[in-house]
Tab-separated table of C-alpha atoms in Angstrom:
chain	number	residue	atom	x	y	z
T	18	GLN	CA	-5.674	-30.878	12.463
T	19	LYS	CA	-6.404	-28.136	9.978
T	20	GLU	CA	-6.894	-24.633	11.370
T	21	VAL	CA	-10.353	-24.385	9.802
T	22	GLU	CA	-12.580	-27.421	9.299
T	23	GLN	CA	-15.602	-27.421	7.018
T	24	ASP	CA	-17.688	-30.337	5.802
T	25	PRO	CA	-17.494	-30.397	1.986
T	26	GLY	CA	-20.980	-31.860	1.539
T	27	PRO	CA	-22.707	-31.860	-0.843
T	28	LEU	CA	-25.734	-30.644	1.024
T	29	SER	CA	-28.959	-31.100	-0.939
T	30	VAL	CA	-32.140	-29.385	0.238
T	31	PRO	CA	-35.567	-28.587	-1.246
T	32	GLU	CA	-36.455	-25.034	-2.177
T	33	GLY	CA	-37.710	-23.081	0.818
T	34	ALA	CA	-35.702	-25.031	3.380
T	35	ILE	CA	-33.544	-23.451	6.061
T	36	VAL	CA	-29.900	-24.240	5.428
T	37	SER	CA	-27.225	-24.416	8.087
T	38	LEU	CA	-23.556	-24.297	7.086
T	39	ASN	CA	-20.816	-24.598	9.675
T	40	CYS	CA	-17.105	-24.298	10.322
T	41	THR	CA	-14.937	-25.004	13.327
T	42	TYR	CA	-11.549	-23.494	13.973
T	43	SER	CA	-8.687	-24.135	16.330
T	44	ASN	CA	-6.871	-20.816	16.758
T	45	SER	CA	-8.409	-18.679	19.497
T	46	ALA	CA	-6.571	-15.633	18.087
T	47	PHE	CA	-8.933	-15.591	15.109
T	48	GLN	CA	-11.258	-12.611	15.382
T	49	TYR	CA	-12.610	-11.841	11.901
T	50	PHE	CA	-15.095	-14.260	10.364
T	51	MET	CA	-16.289	-14.261	6.790
T	52	TRP	CA	-18.479	-16.288	4.488
T	53	TYR	CA	-17.844	-16.348	0.758
T	54	ARG	CA	-20.102	-17.750	-1.946
T	55	GLN	CA	-18.577	-19.288	-5.052
T	56	TYR	CA	-20.590	-20.191	-8.111
T	57	SER	CA	-19.231	-22.784	-10.488
T	58	ARG	CA	-16.266	-21.509	-12.512
T	59	LYS	CA	-16.346	-18.141	-10.773
T	60	GLY	CA	-14.236	-16.533	-8.065
T	61	PRO	CA	-15.559	-16.349	-4.493
T	62	GLU	CA	-17.524	-13.267	-3.457
T	63	LEU	CA	-17.944	-11.967	0.087
T	64	LEU	CA	-21.375	-12.709	1.514
T	65	MET	CA	-21.120	-11.919	5.220
T	66	TYR	CA	-18.510	-10.461	7.566
T	67	THR	CA	-18.573	-10.536	11.361
T	68	TYR	CA	-16.130	-9.404	13.984
T	69	SER	CA	-17.544	-10.528	17.292
T	70	SER	CA	-19.543	-13.304	18.832
T	71	GLY	CA	-23.277	-13.235	18.214
T	72	ASN	CA	-25.534	-12.976	15.198
T	73	LYS	CA	-25.498	-10.748	12.143
T	74	GLU	CA	-28.410	-10.718	9.752
T	75	ASP	CA	-28.580	-9.604	6.120
T	76	GLY	CA	-31.798	-10.422	4.328
T	77	ARG	CA	-32.207	-14.195	4.181
T	78	PHE	CA	-28.697	-14.758	5.546
T	79	THR	CA	-27.622	-14.906	9.197
T	80	ALA	CA	-24.027	-15.360	10.327
T	81	GLN	CA	-23.451	-16.655	13.828
T	82	VAL	CA	-20.186	-16.767	15.740
T	83	ASP	CA	-19.535	-18.647	18.987
T	84	LYS	CA	-15.969	-17.848	19.999
T	85	SER	CA	-16.155	-19.950	23.168
T	86	SER	CA	-16.822	-23.058	21.062
T	87	LYS	CA	-14.735	-21.866	18.095
T	88	TYR	CA	-17.732	-22.491	15.859
T	89	ILE	CA	-19.283	-20.337	13.152
T	90	SER	CA	-22.462	-20.836	11.166
T	91	LEU	CA	-24.257	-19.409	8.183
T	92	PHE	CA	-28.018	-19.821	7.996
T	93	ILE	CA	-29.982	-19.331	4.799
T	94	ARG	CA	-33.741	-18.919	5.144
T	95	ASP	CA	-36.222	-19.664	2.373
T	96	SER	CA	-33.449	-21.157	0.246
T	97	GLN	CA	-33.707	-20.698	-3.516
T	98	PRO	CA	-32.218	-22.655	-6.433
T	99	SER	CA	-30.070	-19.584	-7.097
T	100	ASP	CA	-28.398	-20.191	-3.722
T	101	SER	CA	-26.843	-23.358	-5.146
T	102	ALA	CA	-23.116	-22.734	-4.859
T	103	THR	CA	-20.103	-23.549	-2.739
T	104	TYR	CA	-19.917	-21.642	0.538
T	105	LEU	CA	-16.500	-21.046	2.047
T	106	CYS	CA	-15.813	-19.808	5.517
T	107	ALA	CA	-12.718	-17.648	5.998
T	108	ILE	CA	-11.208	-16.646	9.288
T	109	ARG	CA	-8.304	-14.413	10.213
T	110	GLY	CA	-6.579	-12.894	13.195
T	111	GLY	CA	-4.363	-9.823	13.054
T	112	SER	CA	-2.824	-10.927	9.774
T	113	TYR	CA	-4.416	-9.760	6.545
T	114	ILE	CA	-4.225	-13.298	5.188
T	115	PRO	CA	-7.369	-15.299	5.982
T	116	THR	CA	-7.498	-19.062	6.330
T	117	PHE	CA	-10.233	-20.639	4.236
T	118	GLY	CA	-12.258	-23.764	4.855
T	119	ARG	CA	-12.634	-26.367	2.106
T	120	GLY	CA	-16.084	-25.078	1.238
T	121	THR	CA	-19.498	-26.751	1.427
T	122	SER	CA	-21.317	-27.493	-1.817
T	123	LEU	CA	-25.004	-26.579	-1.510
T	124	ILE	CA	-27.673	-27.767	-3.934
T	125	VAL	CA	-31.172	-26.309	-3.635
T	126	HIS	CA	-33.576	-28.238	-5.827
T	127	PRO	CA	-36.948	-26.873	-6.966
O	15	GLY	CA	-16.289	-0.439	-12.255
O	16	ALA	CA	-13.952	-3.111	-13.538
O	17	GLY	CA	-13.284	-6.025	-11.250
O	18	VAL	CA	-10.224	-8.224	-10.922
O	19	SER	CA	-9.281	-9.794	-14.229
O	20	GLN	CA	-7.097	-12.808	-14.867
O	21	SER	CA	-5.589	-14.253	-17.998
O	22	PRO	CA	-5.624	-16.708	-19.519
O	23	SER	CA	-8.886	-18.219	-18.317
O	24	ASN	CA	-7.657	-21.681	-19.241
O	25	LYS	CA	-4.149	-23.003	-19.788
O	26	VAL	CA	-3.121	-26.495	-20.832
O	27	THR	CA	0.583	-27.197	-20.724
O	28	GLU	CA	2.899	-30.143	-20.897
O	29	LYS	CA	4.752	-31.375	-17.853
O	30	GLY	CA	8.092	-29.630	-17.537
O	31	LYS	CA	7.075	-26.421	-19.310
O	32	ASP	CA	6.963	-22.999	-17.641
O	33	VAL	CA	3.717	-21.030	-17.385
O	34	GLU	CA	2.858	-17.425	-16.546
O	35	LEU	CA	-0.473	-16.386	-15.114
O	36	ARG	CA	-1.524	-12.751	-15.033
O	37	CYS	CA	-3.670	-10.760	-12.627
O	38	ASP	CA	-5.002	-7.216	-13.042
O	39	PRO	CA	-6.320	-6.008	-9.661
O	40	ILE	CA	-8.967	-3.382	-9.060
O	41	SER	CA	-7.527	0.080	-9.586
O	42	GLY	CA	-6.372	1.591	-6.298
O	43	HIS	CA	-6.214	-1.703	-4.417
O	44	THR	CA	-2.797	-1.944	-2.831
O	45	ALA	CA	-3.097	-5.510	-1.566
O	46	LEU	CA	-2.952	-8.483	-3.923
O	47	TYR	CA	-3.198	-12.193	-3.131
O	48	TRP	CA	-2.650	-15.390	-5.095
O	49	TYR	CA	-4.433	-18.597	-4.103
O	50	ARG	CA	-4.608	-22.094	-5.503
O	51	GLN	CA	-7.823	-24.114	-5.445
O	52	SER	CA	-7.643	-27.814	-6.199
O	53	LEU	CA	-10.693	-30.002	-6.740
O	54	GLY	CA	-12.522	-30.460	-3.464
O	55	GLN	CA	-9.994	-28.361	-1.586
O	56	GLY	CA	-10.249	-24.930	-0.083
O	57	LEU	CA	-8.255	-21.929	-1.112
O	58	GLU	CA	-4.566	-22.468	-0.510
O	59	PHE	CA	-2.719	-19.200	0.100
O	60	LEU	CA	0.343	-18.707	-2.086
O	61	ILE	CA	1.633	-15.140	-1.842
O	62	TYR	CA	0.567	-11.673	-0.628
O	63	PHE	CA	1.682	-8.256	-1.856
O	64	GLN	CA	0.962	-5.046	0.064
O	65	GLY	CA	2.061	-1.781	-1.484
O	66	ASN	CA	5.833	-1.477	-1.646
O	67	SER	CA	6.470	-3.891	1.225
O	68	ALA	CA	8.311	-7.151	0.715
O	69	PRO	CA	5.796	-9.822	-0.309
O	70	ASP	CA	4.737	-12.592	2.049
O	71	LYS	CA	5.832	-15.703	0.170
O	72	SER	CA	5.141	-18.124	3.006
O	73	GLY	CA	2.528	-20.076	1.029
O	74	LEU	CA	4.565	-20.852	-2.066
O	75	PRO	CA	4.801	-24.677	-2.193
O	76	SER	CA	8.228	-24.896	-3.828
O	77	ASP	CA	10.930	-22.798	-5.433
O	78	ARG	CA	9.354	-23.543	-8.807
O	79	PHE	CA	6.732	-20.955	-7.917
O	80	SER	CA	7.435	-17.234	-8.013
O	81	ALA	CA	5.436	-14.051	-8.399
O	82	GLU	CA	6.088	-10.424	-9.022
O	83	ARG	CA	4.042	-7.284	-8.993
O	84	THR	CA	5.111	-4.479	-11.245
O	85	GLY	CA	4.341	-0.838	-10.476
O	86	GLY	CA	2.092	-1.842	-7.608
O	87	SER	CA	-0.551	-3.066	-10.024
O	88	VAL	CA	-0.372	-6.044	-12.380
O	89	SER	CA	0.974	-9.297	-10.974
O	90	THR	CA	2.385	-12.377	-12.672
O	91	LEU	CA	2.580	-15.824	-11.092
O	92	THR	CA	5.200	-18.031	-12.732
O	93	ILE	CA	5.416	-21.789	-12.362
O	94	GLN	CA	8.594	-23.342	-13.687
O	95	ARG	CA	8.962	-26.967	-14.764
O	96	THR	CA	5.281	-27.664	-14.215
O	97	GLN	CA	4.198	-30.932	-12.624
O	98	GLN	CA	0.844	-32.709	-12.831
O	99	GLU	CA	0.130	-31.842	-9.187
O	100	ASP	CA	0.231	-28.157	-10.189
O	101	SER	CA	-3.086	-28.653	-12.001
O	102	ALA	CA	-5.607	-26.422	-10.213
O	103	VAL	CA	-7.486	-23.142	-10.461
O	104	TYR	CA	-5.271	-20.203	-9.601
O	105	LEU	CA	-7.209	-17.306	-8.120
O	106	CYS	CA	-6.091	-13.747	-7.645
O	107	ALA	CA	-7.724	-11.309	-5.232
O	108	SER	CA	-7.190	-7.669	-4.383
O	109	SER	CA	-8.265	-5.522	-1.467
O	110	SER	CA	-7.947	-2.052	-0.047
O	111	PRO	CA	-6.627	-1.441	3.475
O	112	GLN	CA	-8.894	1.629	3.631
O	113	VAL	CA	-11.851	-0.715	3.973
O	114	PHE	CA	-12.208	-1.979	7.568
O	115	THR	CA	-13.324	-5.422	6.497
O	116	TYR	CA	-10.325	-5.771	4.174
O	117	GLU	CA	-12.745	-7.490	1.818
O	118	GLN	CA	-11.048	-9.479	-0.902
O	119	TYR	CA	-12.353	-9.197	-4.451
O	120	PHE	CA	-11.557	-12.271	-6.487
O	121	GLY	CA	-10.960	-12.711	-10.161
O	122	PRO	CA	-12.527	-15.590	-12.122
O	123	GLY	CA	-9.350	-17.651	-11.926
O	124	THR	CA	-7.048	-19.394	-14.365
O	125	ARG	CA	-7.677	-23.112	-14.771
O	126	LEU	CA	-4.297	-24.783	-15.256
O	127	THR	CA	-4.066	-28.321	-16.587
O	128	VAL	CA	-0.673	-30.013	-16.747
O	129	THR	CA	-0.635	-33.061	-19.031
């Protein structure tokens, strides 16, 4: 079992839909949770960062962490075609080296 | 300011040849990471440099892979006797320990194709 599991998709949704992206992890020592967005032929860029269980909101994006279930989510409201990208979750414990999920490919069609 | 840069952007090489990939991190960032991203796969950690400390090489897949970081800045990833399974995008990232999130800033990657 990989330390971080993420469904690769692709996930195809119409513009304006609410998107839910998810990761599960196995190591209870993980305490820092991140979501990166990667456009085609570009490097990943940090989208959201959370430290504790609960929700964190930033504009149309909400990151949710459930440590008891070892489950994290990223919600995108009012999705736009420009949100089409691969979304990678990244999780780390005390080490400065995060473990990345495989990434979920999201396609938002007009 | 300038972000992380990598060169070359694309590299095609024949099986058995050696290749060098270069990374210029953001000025002042003391931490530098190399990752490999294969088609449909996540980011596979290769090596981590932090300041003058000994690098964490725990992710290097074989002794054909090596990396160095000169003067705490530029880094070079070397792959000797390349194999077809080495074909991937090699990403470099840098970060600053002064930032609580330890956010990693990634370069655009080098796409390596071994024929």
